[in-house]
mmCIF file of C-alpha atoms in Angstrom:
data_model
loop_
_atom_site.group_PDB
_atom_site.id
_atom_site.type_symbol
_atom_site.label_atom_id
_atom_site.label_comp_id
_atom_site.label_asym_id
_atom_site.label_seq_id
_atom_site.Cartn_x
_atom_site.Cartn_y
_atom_site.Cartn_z
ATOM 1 C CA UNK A 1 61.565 43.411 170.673
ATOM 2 C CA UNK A 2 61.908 39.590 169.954
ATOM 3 C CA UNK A 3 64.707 38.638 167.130
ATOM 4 C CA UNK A 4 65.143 35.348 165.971
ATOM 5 C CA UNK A 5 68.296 34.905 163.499
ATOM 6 C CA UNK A 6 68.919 32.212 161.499
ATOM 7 C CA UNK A 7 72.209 30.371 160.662
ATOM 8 C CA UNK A 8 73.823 27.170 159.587
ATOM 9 C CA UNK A 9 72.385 27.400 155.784
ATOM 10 C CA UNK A 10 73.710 26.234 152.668
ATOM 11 C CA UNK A 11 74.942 23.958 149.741
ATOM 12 C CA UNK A 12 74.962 20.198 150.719
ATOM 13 C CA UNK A 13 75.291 16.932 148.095
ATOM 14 C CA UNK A 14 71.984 14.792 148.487
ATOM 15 C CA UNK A 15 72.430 12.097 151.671
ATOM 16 C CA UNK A 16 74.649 15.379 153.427
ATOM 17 C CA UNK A 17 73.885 16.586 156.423
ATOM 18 C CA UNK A 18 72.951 20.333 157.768
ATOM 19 C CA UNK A 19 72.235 22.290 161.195
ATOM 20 C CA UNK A 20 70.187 25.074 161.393
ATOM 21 C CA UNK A 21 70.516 27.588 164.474
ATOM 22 C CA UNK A 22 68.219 30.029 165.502
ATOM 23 C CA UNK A 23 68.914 32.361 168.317
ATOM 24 C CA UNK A 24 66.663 34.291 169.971
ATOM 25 C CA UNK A 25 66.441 37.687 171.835
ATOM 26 C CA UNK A 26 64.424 40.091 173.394
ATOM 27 C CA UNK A 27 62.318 37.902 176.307
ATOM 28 C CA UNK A 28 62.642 34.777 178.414
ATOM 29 C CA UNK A 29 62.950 31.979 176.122
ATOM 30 C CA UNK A 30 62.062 28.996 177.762
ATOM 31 C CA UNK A 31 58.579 29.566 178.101
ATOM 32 C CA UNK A 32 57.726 29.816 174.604
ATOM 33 C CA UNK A 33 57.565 27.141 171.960
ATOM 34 C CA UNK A 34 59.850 27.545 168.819
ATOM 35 C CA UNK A 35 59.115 25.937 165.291
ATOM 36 C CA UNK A 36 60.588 25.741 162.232
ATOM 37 C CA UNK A 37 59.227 26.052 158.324
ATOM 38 C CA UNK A 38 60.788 26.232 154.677
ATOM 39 C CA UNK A 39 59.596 27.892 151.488
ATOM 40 C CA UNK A 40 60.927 26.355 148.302
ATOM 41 C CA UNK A 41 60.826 28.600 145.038
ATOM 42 C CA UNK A 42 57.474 28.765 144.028
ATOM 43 C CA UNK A 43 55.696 26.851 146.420
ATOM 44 C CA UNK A 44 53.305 27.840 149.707
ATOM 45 C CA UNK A 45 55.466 28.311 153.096
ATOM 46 C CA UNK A 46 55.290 24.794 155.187
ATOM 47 C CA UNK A 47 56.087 23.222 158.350
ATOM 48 C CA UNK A 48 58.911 21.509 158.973
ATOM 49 C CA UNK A 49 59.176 21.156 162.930
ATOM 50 C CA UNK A 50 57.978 22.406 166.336
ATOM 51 C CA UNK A 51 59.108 22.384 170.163
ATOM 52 C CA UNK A 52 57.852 23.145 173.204
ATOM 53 C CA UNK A 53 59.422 25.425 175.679
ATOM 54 C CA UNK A 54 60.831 22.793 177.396
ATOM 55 C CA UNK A 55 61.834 20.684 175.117
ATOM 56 C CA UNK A 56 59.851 18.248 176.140
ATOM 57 C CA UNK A 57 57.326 17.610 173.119
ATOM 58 C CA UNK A 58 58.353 17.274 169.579
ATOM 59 C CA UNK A 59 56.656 17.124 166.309
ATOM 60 C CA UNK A 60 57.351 16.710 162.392
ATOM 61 C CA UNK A 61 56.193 17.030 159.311
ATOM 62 C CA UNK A 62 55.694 13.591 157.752
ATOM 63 C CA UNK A 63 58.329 14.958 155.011
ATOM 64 C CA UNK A 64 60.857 15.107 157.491
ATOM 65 C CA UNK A 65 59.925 12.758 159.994
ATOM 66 C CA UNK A 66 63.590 10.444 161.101
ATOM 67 C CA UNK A 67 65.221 12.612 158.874
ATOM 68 C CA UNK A 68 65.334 15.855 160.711
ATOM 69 C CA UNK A 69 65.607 16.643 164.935
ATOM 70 C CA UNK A 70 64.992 19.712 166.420
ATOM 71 C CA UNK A 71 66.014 20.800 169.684
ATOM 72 C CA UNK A 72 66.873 23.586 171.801
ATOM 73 C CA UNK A 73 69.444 24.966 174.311
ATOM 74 C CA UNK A 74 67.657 26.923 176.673
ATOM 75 C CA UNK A 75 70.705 28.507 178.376
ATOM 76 C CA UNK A 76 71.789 29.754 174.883
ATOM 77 C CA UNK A 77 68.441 31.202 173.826
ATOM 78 C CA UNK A 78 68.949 28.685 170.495
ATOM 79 C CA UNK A 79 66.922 26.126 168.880
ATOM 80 C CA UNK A 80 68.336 23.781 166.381
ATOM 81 C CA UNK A 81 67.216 21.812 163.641
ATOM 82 C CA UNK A 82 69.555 18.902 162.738
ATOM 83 C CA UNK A 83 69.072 17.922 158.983
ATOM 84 C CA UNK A 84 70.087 14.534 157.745
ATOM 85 C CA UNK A 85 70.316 12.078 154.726
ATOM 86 C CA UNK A 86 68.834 15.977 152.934
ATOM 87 C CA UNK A 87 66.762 15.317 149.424
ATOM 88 C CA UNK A 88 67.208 17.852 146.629
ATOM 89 C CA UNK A 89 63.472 18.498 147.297
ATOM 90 C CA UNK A 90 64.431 19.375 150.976
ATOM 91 C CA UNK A 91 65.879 23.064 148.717
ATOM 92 C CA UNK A 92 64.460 25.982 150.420
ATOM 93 C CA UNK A 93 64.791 28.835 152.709
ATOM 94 C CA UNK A 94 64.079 27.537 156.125
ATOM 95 C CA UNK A 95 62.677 30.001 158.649
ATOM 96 C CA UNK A 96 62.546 29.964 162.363
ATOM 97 C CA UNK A 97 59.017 31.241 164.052
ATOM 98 C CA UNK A 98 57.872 31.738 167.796
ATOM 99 C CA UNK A 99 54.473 32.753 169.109
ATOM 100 C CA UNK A 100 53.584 35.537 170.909
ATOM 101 C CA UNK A 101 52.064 33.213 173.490
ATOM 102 C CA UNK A 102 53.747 31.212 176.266
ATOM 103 C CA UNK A 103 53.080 27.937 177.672
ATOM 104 C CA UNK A 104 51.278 26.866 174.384
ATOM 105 C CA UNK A 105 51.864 25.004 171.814
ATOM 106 C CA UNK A 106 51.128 26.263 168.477
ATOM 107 C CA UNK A 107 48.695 24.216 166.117
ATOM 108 C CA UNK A 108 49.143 26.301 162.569
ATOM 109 C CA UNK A 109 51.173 29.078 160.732
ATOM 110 C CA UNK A 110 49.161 31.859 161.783
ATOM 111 C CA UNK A 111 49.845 30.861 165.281
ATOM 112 C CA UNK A 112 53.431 31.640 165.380
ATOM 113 C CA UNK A 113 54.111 35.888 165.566
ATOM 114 C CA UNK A 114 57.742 36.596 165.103
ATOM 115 C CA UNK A 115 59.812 35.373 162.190
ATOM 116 C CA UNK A 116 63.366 34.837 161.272
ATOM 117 C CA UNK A 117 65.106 36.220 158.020
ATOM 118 C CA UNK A 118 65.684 32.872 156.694
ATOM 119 C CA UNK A 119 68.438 30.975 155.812
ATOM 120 C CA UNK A 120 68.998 28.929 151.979
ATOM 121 C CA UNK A 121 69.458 24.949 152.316
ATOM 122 C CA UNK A 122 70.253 24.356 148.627
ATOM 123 C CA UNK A 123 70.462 20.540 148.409
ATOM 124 C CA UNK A 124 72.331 18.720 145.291
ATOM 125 C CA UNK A 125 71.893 15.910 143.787
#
């Protein structure tokens, strides 16, 4: 049974900084990409950022992009996503998603399985 659990959420002034965590359980880790999205209130759920297994290939949402880092710790099962110089508009529940596939590297939403519970980023401004 893969669990992903979110942490690190909450109330920042605009130009703040956040970091997410997500740790995972319930297979090997490494082997499977990890990617993170947000859902503000009454908008469509988007992507935010994605990693390989390895860590080894990175990509953003142009939203994000300089702004944000992800990464991941491979001995501690936990990918990050470091969040700076945040925007009110960067407000939202920010999930954590892995696919049910290994060795690939997921192209859309509907190619990640497994979902976290989400975590609020409320960002002031």
């Amino acid at each position: 049974q893969v669990q992903l659990v979110e942490s690190g959420g909450g109330l920042v002034q605009a130009g703040g900084s956040l970091r997410l965590s997500c740790a995972a359980s319930g297979r090997t880790f490494s082997i499977y990409a990890m990617g993170w999205f947000r859902q503000a209130p009454g908008k469509e759920r988007e992507f935010v950022a994605r990693i390989s297994g390895s860590g080894g290939n990175t990509a953003y949402a142009d939203s994000v992009k300089g702004r944000f880092t992800i990464s991941r710790d491979n001995a501690k099962n936990t990918v990050y996503l470091q969040m700076n110089s945040l925007k009110p508009e960067d407000t939202a529940v920010y999930y954590c998603a892995a696919p049910s596939v290994a060795w690939t590297i997921p192209r859309t939403q509907n190619d990640y399985d497994y979902w976290g519970q989400g975590t609020q980023v409320t960002v002031s401004s």
